[in-house]
PDB file of C-alpha atoms in Angstrom:
ATOM      1  CA  ASN A  64     106.943 118.467 118.884  1.00  0.00           C
ATOM      2  CA  ALA A  65     104.802 119.736 116.034  1.00  0.00           C
ATOM      3  CA  GLY A  66     103.933 116.608 113.986  1.00  0.00           C
ATOM      4  CA  VAL A  67     104.157 117.446 110.336  1.00  0.00           C
ATOM      5  CA  THR A  68     104.597 121.227 109.074  1.00  0.00           C
ATOM      6  CA  GLN A  69     103.812 122.965 105.872  1.00  0.00           C
ATOM      7  CA  THR A  70     104.559 125.684 104.270  1.00  0.00           C
ATOM      8  CA  PRO A  71     103.428 128.391 102.899  1.00  0.00           C
ATOM      9  CA  LYS A  72      99.990 128.033 103.923  1.00  0.00           C
ATOM     10  CA  PHE A  73      98.165 129.584 100.906  1.00  0.00           C
ATOM     11  CA  ARG A  74      99.608 130.963  97.643  1.00  0.00           C
ATOM     12  CA  VAL A  75      98.625 132.674  94.459  1.00  0.00           C
ATOM     13  CA  LEU A  76     100.667 131.947  91.286  1.00  0.00           C
ATOM     14  CA  LYS A  77     100.332 132.440  87.703  1.00  0.00           C
ATOM     15  CA  THR A  78     100.269 129.989  84.828  1.00  0.00           C
ATOM     16  CA  GLY A  79     104.166 129.186  84.088  1.00  0.00           C
ATOM     17  CA  GLN A  80     105.463 130.714  87.520  1.00  0.00           C
ATOM     18  CA  SER A  81     107.294 127.998  89.925  1.00  0.00           C
ATOM     19  CA  MET A  82     107.437 127.388  93.557  1.00  0.00           C
ATOM     20  CA  THR A  83     108.217 124.944  95.938  1.00  0.00           C
ATOM     21  CA  LEU A  84     106.312 123.708  99.191  1.00  0.00           C
ATOM     22  CA  LEU A  85     107.892 122.573 102.008  1.00  0.00           C
ATOM     23  CA  CYS A  86     106.988 119.861 104.481  1.00  0.00           C
ATOM     24  CA  ALA A  87     108.437 119.349 107.753  1.00  0.00           C
ATOM     25  CA  GLN A  88     108.070 116.244 110.138  1.00  0.00           C
ATOM     26  CA  ASP A  89     109.879 116.200 113.942  1.00  0.00           C
ATOM     27  CA  MET A  90     109.155 112.482 114.399  1.00  0.00           C
ATOM     28  CA  ASN A  91     111.549 111.138 112.828  1.00  0.00           C
ATOM     29  CA  HIS A  92     109.592 109.230 110.221  1.00  0.00           C
ATOM     30  CA  GLU A  93     110.803 106.958 107.462  1.00  0.00           C
ATOM     31  CA  TYR A  94     107.978 107.732 105.052  1.00  0.00           C
ATOM     32  CA  MET A  95     106.732 110.871 103.500  1.00  0.00           C
ATOM     33  CA  TYR A  96     103.930 111.684 101.158  1.00  0.00           C
ATOM     34  CA  TRP A  97     102.954 114.423  98.978  1.00  0.00           C
ATOM     35  CA  TYR A  98      99.017 114.562  98.140  1.00  0.00           C
ATOM     36  CA  ARG A  99      96.395 116.495  96.336  1.00  0.00           C
ATOM     37  CA  GLN A 100      92.901 116.703  97.308  1.00  0.00           C
ATOM     38  CA  ASP A 101      90.135 117.762  94.873  1.00  0.00           C
ATOM     39  CA  PRO A 102      86.450 118.180  95.401  1.00  0.00           C
ATOM     40  CA  GLY A 103      84.477 114.648  94.742  1.00  0.00           C
ATOM     41  CA  MET A 104      88.179 112.886  94.535  1.00  0.00           C
ATOM     42  CA  GLY A 105      89.230 112.223  97.656  1.00  0.00           C
ATOM     43  CA  LEU A 106      93.241 112.297  98.118  1.00  0.00           C
ATOM     44  CA  ARG A 107      95.797 111.420  95.310  1.00  0.00           C
ATOM     45  CA  LEU A 108      99.185 110.357  96.145  1.00  0.00           C
ATOM     46  CA  ILE A 109     101.713 112.426  93.597  1.00  0.00           C
ATOM     47  CA  HIS A 110     104.949 111.120  94.995  1.00  0.00           C
ATOM     48  CA  TYR A 111     106.768 109.726  98.127  1.00  0.00           C
ATOM     49  CA  SER A 112     109.845 108.831  99.611  1.00  0.00           C
ATOM     50  CA  VAL A 113     110.909 105.862 101.507  1.00  0.00           C
ATOM     51  CA  GLY A 114     113.934 107.248 103.194  1.00  0.00           C
ATOM     52  CA  GLU A 115     116.297 110.501 102.611  1.00  0.00           C
ATOM     53  CA  GLY A 116     117.836 110.815  99.537  1.00  0.00           C
ATOM     54  CA  THR A 117     114.964 108.408  97.649  1.00  0.00           C
ATOM     55  CA  THR A 118     111.793 109.478  96.071  1.00  0.00           C
ATOM     56  CA  ALA A 119     109.323 107.862  93.590  1.00  0.00           C
ATOM     57  CA  LYS A 120     106.324 108.440  91.932  1.00  0.00           C
ATOM     58  CA  GLY A 121     102.602 108.077  92.884  1.00  0.00           C
ATOM     59  CA  GLU A 122      99.037 108.347  91.238  1.00  0.00           C
ATOM     60  CA  VAL A 123      99.844 111.788  89.854  1.00  0.00           C
ATOM     61  CA  PRO A 124     103.064 112.806  89.310  1.00  0.00           C
ATOM     62  CA  ASP A 125     103.040 115.075  85.972  1.00  0.00           C
ATOM     63  CA  GLY A 126     104.162 118.446  86.490  1.00  0.00           C
ATOM     64  CA  TYR A 127     105.897 118.152  90.031  1.00  0.00           C
ATOM     65  CA  ASN A 128     108.598 117.299  91.676  1.00  0.00           C
ATOM     66  CA  VAL A 129     109.965 116.327  94.724  1.00  0.00           C
ATOM     67  CA  SER A 130     113.447 116.035  96.741  1.00  0.00           C
ATOM     68  CA  ARG A 131     114.048 114.885 100.002  1.00  0.00           C
ATOM     69  CA  LEU A 132     117.693 116.067 100.961  1.00  0.00           C
ATOM     70  CA  LYS A 133     116.831 115.606 104.638  1.00  0.00           C
ATOM     71  CA  LYS A 134     114.873 113.044 106.699  1.00  0.00           C
ATOM     72  CA  GLN A 135     112.859 115.396 108.331  1.00  0.00           C
ATOM     73  CA  ASN A 136     111.962 117.746 105.033  1.00  0.00           C
ATOM     74  CA  PHE A 137     110.407 116.820 101.830  1.00  0.00           C
ATOM     75  CA  LEU A 138     109.804 119.522  99.318  1.00  0.00           C
ATOM     76  CA  LEU A 139     107.216 119.453  96.581  1.00  0.00           C
ATOM     77  CA  GLY A 140     108.081 121.591  93.459  1.00  0.00           C
ATOM     78  CA  LEU A 141     106.226 123.234  90.467  1.00  0.00           C
ATOM     79  CA  GLU A 142     108.710 123.980  87.753  1.00  0.00           C
ATOM     80  CA  SER A 143     105.800 125.886  85.331  1.00  0.00           C
ATOM     81  CA  ALA A 144     102.437 126.219  87.352  1.00  0.00           C
ATOM     82  CA  ALA A 145      99.020 125.081  85.183  1.00  0.00           C
ATOM     83  CA  PRO A 146      95.557 126.002  86.411  1.00  0.00           C
ATOM     84  CA  SER A 147      94.779 122.176  86.723  1.00  0.00           C
ATOM     85  CA  GLN A 148      97.596 122.335  89.603  1.00  0.00           C
ATOM     86  CA  THR A 149      95.055 124.493  91.483  1.00  0.00           C
ATOM     87  CA  SER A 150      94.182 122.403  94.796  1.00  0.00           C
ATOM     88  CA  VAL A 151      95.021 122.130  98.350  1.00  0.00           C
ATOM     89  CA  TYR A 152      98.443 120.080  98.723  1.00  0.00           C
ATOM     90  CA  PHE A 153      98.938 117.842 101.991  1.00  0.00           C
ATOM     91  CA  CYS A 154     101.860 116.150 103.326  1.00  0.00           C
ATOM     92  CA  ALA A 155     101.442 113.135 105.474  1.00  0.00           C
ATOM     93  CA  SER A 156     104.428 110.967 107.378  1.00  0.00           C
ATOM     94  CA  ARG A 157     104.481 107.827 109.023  1.00  0.00           C
ATOM     95  CA  GLY A 158     107.186 105.682 110.823  1.00  0.00           C
ATOM     96  CA  THR A 159     108.389 102.233 109.378  1.00  0.00           C
ATOM     97  CA  ALA A 160     106.210  99.880 111.606  1.00  0.00           C
ATOM     98  CA  GLN A 161     103.154 102.306 111.277  1.00  0.00           C
ATOM     99  CA  GLU A 162     100.446 102.128 108.964  1.00  0.00           C
ATOM    100  CA  THR A 163      98.806 105.404 109.985  1.00  0.00           C
ATOM    101  CA  GLN A 164      99.674 108.500 108.324  1.00  0.00           C
ATOM    102  CA  TYR A 165     100.082 111.959 109.996  1.00  0.00           C
ATOM    103  CA  PHE A 166      99.154 115.030 107.836  1.00  0.00           C
ATOM    104  CA  GLY A 167     100.277 118.221 107.701  1.00  0.00           C
ATOM    105  CA  PRO A 168      97.791 121.349 107.949  1.00  0.00           C
ATOM    106  CA  GLY A 169      97.784 121.608 104.392  1.00  0.00           C
ATOM    107  CA  THR A 170      99.053 124.113 101.507  1.00  0.00           C
ATOM    108  CA  ARG A 171      96.066 125.820  99.296  1.00  0.00           C
ATOM    109  CA  LEU A 172      97.218 126.608  95.940  1.00  0.00           C
ATOM    110  CA  LEU A 173      95.413 128.849  93.250  1.00  0.00           C
ATOM    111  CA  VAL A 174      96.875 128.894  90.158  1.00  0.00           C
ATOM    112  CA  LEU A 175      95.350 131.997  87.852  1.00  0.00           C
TER     113      LEU A 175
ATOM    114  CA  GLU B1062      93.805  99.222  89.836  1.00  0.00           C
ATOM    115  CA  ASP B1063      93.289  99.666  93.465  1.00  0.00           C
ATOM    116  CA  LYS B1064      89.726 101.226  93.719  1.00  0.00           C
ATOM    117  CA  VAL B1065      87.907 102.892  97.070  1.00  0.00           C
ATOM    118  CA  VAL B1066      84.719 103.721  96.900  1.00  0.00           C
ATOM    119  CA  GLN B1067      82.601 105.825  99.513  1.00  0.00           C
ATOM    120  CA  SER B1068      78.875 105.974 100.051  1.00  0.00           C
ATOM    121  CA  PRO B1069      77.159 108.577 100.550  1.00  0.00           C
ATOM    122  CA  LEU B1070      78.772 110.813  98.973  1.00  0.00           C
ATOM    123  CA  SER B1071      77.081 113.638 101.240  1.00  0.00           C
ATOM    124  CA  LEU B1072      74.698 113.151 103.871  1.00  0.00           C
ATOM    125  CA  VAL B1073      72.471 115.998 106.370  1.00  0.00           C
ATOM    126  CA  VAL B1074      70.907 115.056 109.665  1.00  0.00           C
ATOM    127  CA  HIS B1075      69.847 116.176 112.246  1.00  0.00           C
ATOM    128  CA  GLU B1076      71.306 116.279 116.088  1.00  0.00           C
ATOM    129  CA  GLY B1077      70.714 113.213 117.537  1.00  0.00           C
ATOM    130  CA  ASP B1078      70.256 110.779 114.352  1.00  0.00           C
ATOM    131  CA  THR B1079      72.617 108.033 113.803  1.00  0.00           C
ATOM    132  CA  VAL B1080      74.219 107.669 110.542  1.00  0.00           C
ATOM    133  CA  THR B1081      76.314 105.051 108.884  1.00  0.00           C
ATOM    134  CA  LEU B1082      78.996 105.447 106.260  1.00  0.00           C
ATOM    135  CA  ASN B1083      80.036 102.701 104.015  1.00  0.00           C
ATOM    136  CA  CYS B1084      83.615 102.061 102.108  1.00  0.00           C
ATOM    137  CA  SER B1085      83.670  99.198 100.117  1.00  0.00           C
ATOM    138  CA  TYR B1086      87.306  98.441  98.354  1.00  0.00           C
ATOM    139  CA  GLU B1087      89.048  96.361  95.505  1.00  0.00           C
ATOM    140  CA  VAL B1088      92.974  96.365  95.999  1.00  0.00           C
ATOM    141  CA  THR B1089      95.492  93.807  95.603  1.00  0.00           C
ATOM    142  CA  ASN B1090      97.584  93.255  98.535  1.00  0.00           C
ATOM    143  CA  PHE B1091      95.119  94.704 101.321  1.00  0.00           C
ATOM    144  CA  ARG B1092      96.808  95.397 104.362  1.00  0.00           C
ATOM    145  CA  SER B1093      94.853  97.520 106.538  1.00  0.00           C
ATOM    146  CA  LEU B1094      91.443 100.095 106.161  1.00  0.00           C
ATOM    147  CA  LEU B1095      91.781 103.411 107.616  1.00  0.00           C
ATOM    148  CA  TRP B1096      89.341 106.246 108.417  1.00  0.00           C
ATOM    149  CA  TYR B1097      90.173 109.579 108.854  1.00  0.00           C
ATOM    150  CA  LYS B1098      87.791 112.806 109.629  1.00  0.00           C
ATOM    151  CA  GLN B1099      88.917 115.922 108.094  1.00  0.00           C
ATOM    152  CA  GLU B1100      87.344 119.113 109.420  1.00  0.00           C
ATOM    153  CA  LYS B1101      88.773 122.674 108.223  1.00  0.00           C
ATOM    154  CA  LYS B1102      92.336 121.274 107.870  1.00  0.00           C
ATOM    155  CA  ALA B1103      94.578 118.285 107.765  1.00  0.00           C
ATOM    156  CA  PRO B1104      92.632 114.961 108.254  1.00  0.00           C
ATOM    157  CA  THR B1105      92.887 113.422 111.535  1.00  0.00           C
ATOM    158  CA  PHE B1106      93.050 109.736 112.253  1.00  0.00           C
ATOM    159  CA  LEU B1107      90.197 108.083 113.839  1.00  0.00           C
ATOM    160  CA  PHE B1108      90.637 103.746 113.226  1.00  0.00           C
ATOM    161  CA  MET B1109      92.788 101.367 111.852  1.00  0.00           C
ATOM    162  CA  LEU B1110      90.814  98.104 111.106  1.00  0.00           C
ATOM    163  CA  THR B1111      93.091  94.698 110.068  1.00  0.00           C
ATOM    164  CA  SER B1112      90.614  92.096 111.183  1.00  0.00           C
ATOM    165  CA  SER B1113      87.129  91.376 110.032  1.00  0.00           C
ATOM    166  CA  GLY B1114      84.315  91.365 112.415  1.00  0.00           C
ATOM    167  CA  ILE B1115      85.950  93.497 115.244  1.00  0.00           C
ATOM    168  CA  GLU B1116      84.980  96.276 115.936  1.00  0.00           C
ATOM    169  CA  LYS B1117      86.635  99.246 116.776  1.00  0.00           C
ATOM    170  CA  LYS B1118      84.729 102.201 119.235  1.00  0.00           C
ATOM    171  CA  SER B1119      85.781 105.391 120.292  1.00  0.00           C
ATOM    172  CA  GLY B1120      82.886 107.349 122.293  1.00  0.00           C
ATOM    173  CA  ARG B1121      80.029 107.458 120.038  1.00  0.00           C
ATOM    174  CA  LEU B1122      81.989 106.050 116.435  1.00  0.00           C
ATOM    175  CA  SER B1123      82.439 102.775 115.635  1.00  0.00           C
ATOM    176  CA  SER B1124      83.874 101.034 112.332  1.00  0.00           C
ATOM    177  CA  ILE B1125      83.876  97.577 111.452  1.00  0.00           C
ATOM    178  CA  LEU B1126      85.798  95.855 108.846  1.00  0.00           C
ATOM    179  CA  ASP B1127      84.399  92.461 106.859  1.00  0.00           C
ATOM    180  CA  LYS B1128      87.178  91.554 104.401  1.00  0.00           C
ATOM    181  CA  LYS B1129      84.971  88.666 102.468  1.00  0.00           C
ATOM    182  CA  GLU B1130      82.624  91.396 101.497  1.00  0.00           C
ATOM    183  CA  LEU B1131      85.294  93.759 101.133  1.00  0.00           C
ATOM    184  CA  PHE B1132      83.880  96.556 102.848  1.00  0.00           C
ATOM    185  CA  SER B1133      83.819  98.933 106.212  1.00  0.00           C
ATOM    186  CA  ILE B1134      81.067 101.061 107.844  1.00  0.00           C
ATOM    187  CA  LEU B1135      81.639 103.802 110.338  1.00  0.00           C
ATOM    188  CA  ASN B1136      78.583 104.530 112.632  1.00  0.00           C
ATOM    189  CA  ILE B1137      78.074 107.717 114.456  1.00  0.00           C
ATOM    190  CA  THR B1138      75.413 107.943 117.164  1.00  0.00           C
ATOM    191  CA  ALA B1139      73.739 110.611 118.814  1.00  0.00           C
ATOM    192  CA  THR B1140      75.465 112.830 116.277  1.00  0.00           C
ATOM    193  CA  GLN B1141      76.325 116.626 117.255  1.00  0.00           C
ATOM    194  CA  THR B1142      77.000 119.544 115.114  1.00  0.00           C
ATOM    195  CA  GLY B1143      80.699 119.005 116.034  1.00  0.00           C
ATOM    196  CA  ASP B1144      80.749 115.922 113.992  1.00  0.00           C
ATOM    197  CA  SER B1145      80.255 117.980 110.476  1.00  0.00           C
ATOM    198  CA  ALA B1146      83.252 116.995 108.829  1.00  0.00           C
ATOM    199  CA  ILE B1147      84.226 114.963 105.554  1.00  0.00           C
ATOM    200  CA  TYR B1148      85.061 111.499 106.283  1.00  0.00           C
ATOM    201  CA  LEU B1149      87.416 109.853 104.388  1.00  0.00           C
ATOM    202  CA  CYS B1150      88.048 106.023 103.892  1.00  0.00           C
ATOM    203  CA  ALA B1151      91.510 104.393 102.774  1.00  0.00           C
ATOM    204  CA  VAL B1152      93.305 101.056 102.124  1.00  0.00           C
ATOM    205  CA  VAL B1153      96.601 100.699 103.143  1.00  0.00           C
ATOM    206  CA  VAL B1154      97.842  97.894 100.106  1.00  0.00           C
ATOM    207  CA  GLY B1155     101.807  96.771 100.129  1.00  0.00           C
ATOM    208  CA  ALA B1156     104.054  94.036  98.861  1.00  0.00           C
ATOM    209  CA  GLY B1157     105.408  92.649 101.807  1.00  0.00           C
ATOM    210  CA  GLY B1158     109.194  93.999 102.789  1.00  0.00           C
ATOM    211  CA  THR B1159     109.426  96.605 100.225  1.00  0.00           C
ATOM    212  CA  SER B1160     105.777  97.886 100.674  1.00  0.00           C
ATOM    213  CA  TYR B1161     105.829 101.971 101.166  1.00  0.00           C
ATOM    214  CA  GLY B1162     102.336 101.330 102.873  1.00  0.00           C
ATOM    215  CA  LYS B1163     100.608 103.150  99.794  1.00  0.00           C
ATOM    216  CA  LEU B1164      97.051 105.062 100.697  1.00  0.00           C
ATOM    217  CA  THR B1165      94.461 104.869  98.514  1.00  0.00           C
ATOM    218  CA  PHE B1166      91.511 107.010  99.098  1.00  0.00           C
ATOM    219  CA  GLY B1167      87.486 106.638  98.542  1.00  0.00           C
ATOM    220  CA  GLN B1168      86.259 110.194  97.485  1.00  0.00           C
ATOM    221  CA  GLY B1169      84.881 111.152 101.434  1.00  0.00           C
ATOM    222  CA  THR B1170      81.696 111.479 102.498  1.00  0.00           C
ATOM    223  CA  ILE B1171      80.304 114.967 103.650  1.00  0.00           C
ATOM    224  CA  LEU B1172      78.423 114.953 106.863  1.00  0.00           C
ATOM    225  CA  THR B1173      76.006 118.135 107.958  1.00  0.00           C
ATOM    226  CA  VAL B1174      74.930 117.794 110.997  1.00  0.00           C
ATOM    227  CA  HIS B1175      72.381 120.622 111.731  1.00  0.00           C
ATOM    228  CA  PRO B1176      70.866 121.540 115.322  1.00  0.00           C
TER     229      PRO B1176
END
């Protein structure tokens, strides 16, 4: 039981490049979330999903897109990376009857 | 707008000291408050608090919620170097059956415990 996994662990992009971050969970959780963590700002919600095929915007969605084609996977895309998107990205999931979210190990992204 | 504020933002202590971390919140549709510990990587769950005045304990860590005054504290007694981490407070908000269990996080408290 791996829990929540994220790939890649670290990536460097040039401004304007695109990339996709992958989150996978093996706990059969309905809800999945993408956060970014910046110094002094805690974790901020980017997008979330309440089930396969559904997504919604969180607190800071601009510049990101997401897809949830399979229940266990939640993808975060950056179409045209900007230096302001340099951050650590965390994926999380939870079950329907739970309040606690379980986090992946994070992806460190540097945009030059 | 939902808001969660933690204090202090950073704290440096020596092994054996006792620390108290604070979390205050202003949110609509409060459901519960969660504490997480974050070392190098993913935040790991510590406590969930839903009822006022009931202390949750795990070893040297304890936490309590005051729903009237809208705050929670996390206490760590006899601190050890392994307690060095960022401690995150998050409030779960909801809107009944359609809730998606959104977490609003505080900024975190960086705790450093010196030998």
